[in-house]
Coordinates of N, CA and C in Angstrom, one line a residue:
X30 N 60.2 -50.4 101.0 CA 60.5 -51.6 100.3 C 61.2 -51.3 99.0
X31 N 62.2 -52.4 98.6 CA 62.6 -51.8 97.2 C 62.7 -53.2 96.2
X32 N 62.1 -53.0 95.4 CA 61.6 -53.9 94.7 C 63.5 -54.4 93.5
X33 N 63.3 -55.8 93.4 CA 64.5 -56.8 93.4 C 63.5 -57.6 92.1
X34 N 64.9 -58.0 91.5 CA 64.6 -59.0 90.4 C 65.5 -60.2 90.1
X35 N 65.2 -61.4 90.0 CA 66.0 -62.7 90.3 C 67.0 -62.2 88.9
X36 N 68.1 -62.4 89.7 CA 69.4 -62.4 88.3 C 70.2 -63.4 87.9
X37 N 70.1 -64.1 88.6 CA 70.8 -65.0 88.5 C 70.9 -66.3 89.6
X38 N 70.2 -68.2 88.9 CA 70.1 -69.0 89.5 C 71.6 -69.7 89.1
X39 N 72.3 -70.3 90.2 CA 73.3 -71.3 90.6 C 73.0 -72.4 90.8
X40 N 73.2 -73.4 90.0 CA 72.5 -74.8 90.0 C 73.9 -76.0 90.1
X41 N 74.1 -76.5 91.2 CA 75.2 -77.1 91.2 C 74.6 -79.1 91.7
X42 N 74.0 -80.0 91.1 CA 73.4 -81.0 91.3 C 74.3 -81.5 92.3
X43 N 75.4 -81.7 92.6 CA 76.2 -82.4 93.8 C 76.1 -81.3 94.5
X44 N 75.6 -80.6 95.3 CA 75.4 -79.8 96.3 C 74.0 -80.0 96.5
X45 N 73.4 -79.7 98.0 CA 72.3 -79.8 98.5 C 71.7 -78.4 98.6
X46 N 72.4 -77.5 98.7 CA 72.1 -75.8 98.6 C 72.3 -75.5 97.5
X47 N 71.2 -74.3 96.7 CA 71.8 -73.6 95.3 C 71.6 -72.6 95.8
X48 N 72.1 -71.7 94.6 CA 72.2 -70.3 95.1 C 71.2 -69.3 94.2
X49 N 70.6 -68.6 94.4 CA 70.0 -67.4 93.9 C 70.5 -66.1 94.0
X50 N 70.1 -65.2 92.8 CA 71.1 -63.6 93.7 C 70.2 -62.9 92.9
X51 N 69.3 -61.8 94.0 CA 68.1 -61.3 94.0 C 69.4 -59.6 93.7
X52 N 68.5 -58.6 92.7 CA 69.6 -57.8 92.3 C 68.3 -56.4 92.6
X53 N 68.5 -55.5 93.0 CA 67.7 -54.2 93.0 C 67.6 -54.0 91.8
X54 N 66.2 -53.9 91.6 CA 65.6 -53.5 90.1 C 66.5 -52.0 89.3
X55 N 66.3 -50.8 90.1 CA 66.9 -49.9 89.3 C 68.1 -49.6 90.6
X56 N 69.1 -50.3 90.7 CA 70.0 -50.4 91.2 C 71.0 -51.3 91.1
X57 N 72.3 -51.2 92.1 CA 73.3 -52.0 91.9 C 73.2 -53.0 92.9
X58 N 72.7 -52.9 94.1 CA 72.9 -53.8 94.8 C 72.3 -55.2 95.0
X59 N 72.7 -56.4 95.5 CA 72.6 -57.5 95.2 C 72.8 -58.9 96.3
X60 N 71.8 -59.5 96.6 CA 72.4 -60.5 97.8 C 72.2 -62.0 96.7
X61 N 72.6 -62.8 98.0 CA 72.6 -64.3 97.8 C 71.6 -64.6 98.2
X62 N 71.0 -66.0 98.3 CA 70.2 -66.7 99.1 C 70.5 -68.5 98.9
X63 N 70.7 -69.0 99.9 CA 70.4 -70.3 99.2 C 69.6 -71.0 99.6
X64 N 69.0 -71.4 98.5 CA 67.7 -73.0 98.5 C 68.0 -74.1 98.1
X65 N 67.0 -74.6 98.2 CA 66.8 -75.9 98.0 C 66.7 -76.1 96.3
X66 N 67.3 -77.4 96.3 CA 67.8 -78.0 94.9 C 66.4 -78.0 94.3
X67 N 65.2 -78.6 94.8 CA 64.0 -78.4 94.2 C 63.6 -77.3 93.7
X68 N 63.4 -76.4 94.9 CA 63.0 -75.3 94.3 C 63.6 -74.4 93.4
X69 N 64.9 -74.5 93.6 CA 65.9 -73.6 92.5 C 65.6 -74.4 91.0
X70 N 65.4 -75.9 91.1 CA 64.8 -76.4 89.6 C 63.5 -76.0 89.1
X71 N 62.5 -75.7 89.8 CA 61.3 -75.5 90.0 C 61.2 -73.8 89.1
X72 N 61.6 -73.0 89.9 CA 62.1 -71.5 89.1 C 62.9 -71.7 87.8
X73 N 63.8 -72.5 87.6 CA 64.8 -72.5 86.3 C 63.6 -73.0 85.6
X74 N 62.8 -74.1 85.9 CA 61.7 -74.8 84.7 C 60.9 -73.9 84.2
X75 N 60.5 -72.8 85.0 CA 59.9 -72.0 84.6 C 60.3 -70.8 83.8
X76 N 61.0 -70.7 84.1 CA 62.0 -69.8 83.3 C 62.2 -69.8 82.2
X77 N 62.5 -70.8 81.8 CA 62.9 -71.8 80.8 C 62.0 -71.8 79.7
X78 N 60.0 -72.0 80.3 CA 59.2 -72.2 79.5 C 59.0 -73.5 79.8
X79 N 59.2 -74.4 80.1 CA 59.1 -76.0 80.3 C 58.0 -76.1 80.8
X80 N 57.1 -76.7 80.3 CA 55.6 -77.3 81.0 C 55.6 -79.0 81.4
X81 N 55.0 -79.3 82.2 CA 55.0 -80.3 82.8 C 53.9 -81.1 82.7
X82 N 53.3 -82.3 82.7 CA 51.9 -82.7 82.4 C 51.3 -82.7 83.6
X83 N 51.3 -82.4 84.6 CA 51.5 -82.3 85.8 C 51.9 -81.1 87.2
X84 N 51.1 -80.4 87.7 CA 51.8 -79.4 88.3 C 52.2 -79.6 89.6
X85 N 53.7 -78.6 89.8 CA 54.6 -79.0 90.6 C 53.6 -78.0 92.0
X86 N 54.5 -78.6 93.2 CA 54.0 -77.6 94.4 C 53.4 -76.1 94.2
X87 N 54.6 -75.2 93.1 CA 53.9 -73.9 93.2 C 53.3 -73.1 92.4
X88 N 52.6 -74.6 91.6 CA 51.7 -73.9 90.4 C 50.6 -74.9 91.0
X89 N 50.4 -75.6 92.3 CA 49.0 -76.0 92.8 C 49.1 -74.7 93.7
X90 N 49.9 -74.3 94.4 CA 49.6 -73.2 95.2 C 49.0 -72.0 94.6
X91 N 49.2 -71.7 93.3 CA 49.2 -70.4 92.5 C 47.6 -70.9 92.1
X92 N 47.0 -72.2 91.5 CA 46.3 -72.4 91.3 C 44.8 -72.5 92.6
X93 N 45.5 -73.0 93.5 CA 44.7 -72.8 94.7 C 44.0 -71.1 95.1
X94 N 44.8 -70.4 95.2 CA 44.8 -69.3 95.3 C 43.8 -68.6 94.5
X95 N 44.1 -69.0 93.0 CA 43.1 -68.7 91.9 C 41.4 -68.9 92.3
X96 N 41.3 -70.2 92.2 CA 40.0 -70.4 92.9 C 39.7 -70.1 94.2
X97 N 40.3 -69.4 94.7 CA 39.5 -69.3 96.1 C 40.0 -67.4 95.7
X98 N 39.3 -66.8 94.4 CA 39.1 -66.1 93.9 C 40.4 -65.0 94.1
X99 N 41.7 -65.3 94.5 CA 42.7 -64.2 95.4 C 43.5 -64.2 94.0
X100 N 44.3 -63.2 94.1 CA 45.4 -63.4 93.3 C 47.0 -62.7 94.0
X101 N 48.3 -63.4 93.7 CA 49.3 -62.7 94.3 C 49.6 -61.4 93.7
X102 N 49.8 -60.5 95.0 CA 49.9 -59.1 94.4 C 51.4 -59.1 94.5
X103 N 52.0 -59.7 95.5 CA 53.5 -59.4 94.8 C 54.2 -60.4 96.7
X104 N 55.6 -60.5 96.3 CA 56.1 -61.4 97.4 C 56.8 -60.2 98.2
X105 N 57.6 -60.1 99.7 CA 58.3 -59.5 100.3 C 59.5 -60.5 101.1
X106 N 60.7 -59.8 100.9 CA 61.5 -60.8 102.0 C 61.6 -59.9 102.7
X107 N 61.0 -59.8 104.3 CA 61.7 -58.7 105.3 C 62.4 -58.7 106.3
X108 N 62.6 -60.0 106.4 CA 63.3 -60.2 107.9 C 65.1 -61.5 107.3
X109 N 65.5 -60.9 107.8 CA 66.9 -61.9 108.1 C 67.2 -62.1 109.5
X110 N 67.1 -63.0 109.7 CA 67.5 -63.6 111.2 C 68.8 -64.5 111.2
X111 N 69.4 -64.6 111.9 CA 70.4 -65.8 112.4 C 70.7 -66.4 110.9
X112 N 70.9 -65.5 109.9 CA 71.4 -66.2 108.3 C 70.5 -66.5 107.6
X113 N 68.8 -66.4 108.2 CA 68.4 -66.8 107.6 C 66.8 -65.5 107.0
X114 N 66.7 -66.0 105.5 CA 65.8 -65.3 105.1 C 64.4 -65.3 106.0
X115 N 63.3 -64.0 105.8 CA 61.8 -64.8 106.1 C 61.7 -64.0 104.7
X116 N 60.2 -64.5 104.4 CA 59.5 -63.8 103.1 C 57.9 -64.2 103.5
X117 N 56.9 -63.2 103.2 CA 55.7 -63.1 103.3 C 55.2 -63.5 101.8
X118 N 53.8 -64.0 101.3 CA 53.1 -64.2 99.8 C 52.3 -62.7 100.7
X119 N 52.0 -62.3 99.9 CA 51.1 -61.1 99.8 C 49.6 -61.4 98.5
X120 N 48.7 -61.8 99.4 CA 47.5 -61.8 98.4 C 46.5 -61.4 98.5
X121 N 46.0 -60.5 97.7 CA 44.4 -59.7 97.5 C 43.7 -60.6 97.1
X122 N 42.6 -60.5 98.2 CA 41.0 -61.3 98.2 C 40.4 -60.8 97.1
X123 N 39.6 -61.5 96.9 CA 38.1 -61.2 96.2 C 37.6 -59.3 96.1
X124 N 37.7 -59.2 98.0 CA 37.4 -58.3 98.2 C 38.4 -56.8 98.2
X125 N 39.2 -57.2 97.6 CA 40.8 -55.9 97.5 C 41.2 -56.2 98.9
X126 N 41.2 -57.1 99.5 CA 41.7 -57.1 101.3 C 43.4 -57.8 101.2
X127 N 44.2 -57.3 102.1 CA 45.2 -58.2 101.5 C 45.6 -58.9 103.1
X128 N 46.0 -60.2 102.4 CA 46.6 -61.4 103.5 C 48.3 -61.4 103.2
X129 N 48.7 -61.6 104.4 CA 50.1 -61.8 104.4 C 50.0 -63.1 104.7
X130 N 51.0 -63.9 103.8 CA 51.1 -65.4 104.5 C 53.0 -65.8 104.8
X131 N 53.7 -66.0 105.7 CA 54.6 -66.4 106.1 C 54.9 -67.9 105.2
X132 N 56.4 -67.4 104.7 CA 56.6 -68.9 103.6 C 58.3 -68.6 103.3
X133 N 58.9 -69.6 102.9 CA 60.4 -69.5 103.2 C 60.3 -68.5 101.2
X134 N 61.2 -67.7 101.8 CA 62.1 -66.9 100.3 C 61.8 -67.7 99.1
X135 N 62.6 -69.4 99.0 CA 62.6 -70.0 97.7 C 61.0 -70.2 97.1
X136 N 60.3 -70.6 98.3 CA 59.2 -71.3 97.6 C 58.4 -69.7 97.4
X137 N 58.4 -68.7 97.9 CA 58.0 -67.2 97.4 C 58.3 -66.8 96.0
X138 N 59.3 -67.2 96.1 CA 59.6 -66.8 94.4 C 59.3 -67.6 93.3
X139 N 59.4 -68.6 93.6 CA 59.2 -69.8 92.4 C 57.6 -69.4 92.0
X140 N 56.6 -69.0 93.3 CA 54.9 -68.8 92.8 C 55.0 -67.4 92.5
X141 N 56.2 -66.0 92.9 CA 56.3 -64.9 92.1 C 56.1 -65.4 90.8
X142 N 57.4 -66.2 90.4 CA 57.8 -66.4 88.9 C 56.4 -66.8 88.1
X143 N 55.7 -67.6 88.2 CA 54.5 -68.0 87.9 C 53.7 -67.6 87.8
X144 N 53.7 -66.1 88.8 CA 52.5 -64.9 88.7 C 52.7 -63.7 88.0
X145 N 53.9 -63.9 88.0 CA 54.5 -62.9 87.2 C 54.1 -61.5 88.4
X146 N 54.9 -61.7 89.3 CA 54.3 -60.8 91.0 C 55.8 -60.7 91.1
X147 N 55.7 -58.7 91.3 CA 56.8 -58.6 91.9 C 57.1 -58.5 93.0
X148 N 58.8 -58.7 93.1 CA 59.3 -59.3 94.7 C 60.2 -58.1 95.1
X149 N 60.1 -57.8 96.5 CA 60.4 -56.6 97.2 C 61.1 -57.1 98.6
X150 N 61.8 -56.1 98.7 CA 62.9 -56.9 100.0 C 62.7 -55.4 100.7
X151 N 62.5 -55.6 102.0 CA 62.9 -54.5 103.0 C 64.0 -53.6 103.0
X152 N 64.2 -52.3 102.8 CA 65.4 -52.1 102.6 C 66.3 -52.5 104.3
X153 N 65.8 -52.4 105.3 CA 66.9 -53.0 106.2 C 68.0 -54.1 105.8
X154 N 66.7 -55.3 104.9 CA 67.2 -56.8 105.0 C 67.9 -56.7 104.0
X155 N 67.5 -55.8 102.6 CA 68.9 -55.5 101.6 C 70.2 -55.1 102.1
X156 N 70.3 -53.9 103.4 CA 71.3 -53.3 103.5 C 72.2 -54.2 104.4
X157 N 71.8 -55.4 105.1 CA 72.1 -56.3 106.0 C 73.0 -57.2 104.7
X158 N 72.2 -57.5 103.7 CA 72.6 -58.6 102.8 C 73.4 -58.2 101.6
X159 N 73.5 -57.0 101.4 CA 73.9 -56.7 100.1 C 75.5 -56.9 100.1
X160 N 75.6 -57.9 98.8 CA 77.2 -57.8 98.1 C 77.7 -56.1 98.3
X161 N 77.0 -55.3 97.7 CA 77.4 -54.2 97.1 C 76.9 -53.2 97.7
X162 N 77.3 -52.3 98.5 CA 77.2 -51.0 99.6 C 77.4 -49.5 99.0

């Protein structure tokens, strides 16, 4: 696995797709992904610092988690299929055990960002996606 850091969100409100571009931490290489207009707002708010009086989808998820004593150890995208991302939440129990839970890319990162959990991509699914070779 080689661990990736969000570089850069594309936020275009008349489009229904935004863009993200996940970059190799001590490297050059770099893909796209696109999500959904929510969730790409959802990551920018957080980024940002903006608090909400109210928590969005993946600060109840982050918080669920919490209480049911787990915390995220870090996200994985490993698979690209037919164009399209998969990504795992990776979370340690109570007991050091870890759960893989199947969840689309955007909404993985947005509860990374929040955990401050880092995100790791397969090197297959990099070498399949990457801008830069």
């Amino acid at each position: 696995m080689v661990q990736v850091e969000l570089f850069k969100i594309i936020i275009d409100e008349k489009r229904a797709d935004q863009i993200i571009v996940l970059k190799e931490k001590n490297g050059e290489r770099q893909f796209p992904i696109m999500i959904g207009l929510i969730e790409a707002s959802s990551i920018k708010m957080k980024l940002a610092g903006i608090e909400l009086p109210r928590p969005l989808t993946h600060d109840l998820l982050l918080s669920t988690i919490a209480k049911l004593e787990g915390t995220l150890d870090h996200v994985v995208i490993d698979a690209l299929v037919k164009d399209t991302f998969h990504a795992k939440l990776v979370i340690k129990n109570r007991d050091n055990q870890f759960c893989h839970i199947d969840a689309r890319p955007s909404d993985s990162i947005a509860v990374a960002v929040r955990a401050r959990a880092p995100i790791f991509v397969d090197e297959h699914v990099l070498e399949q996606a990457s801008l830069v070779k």
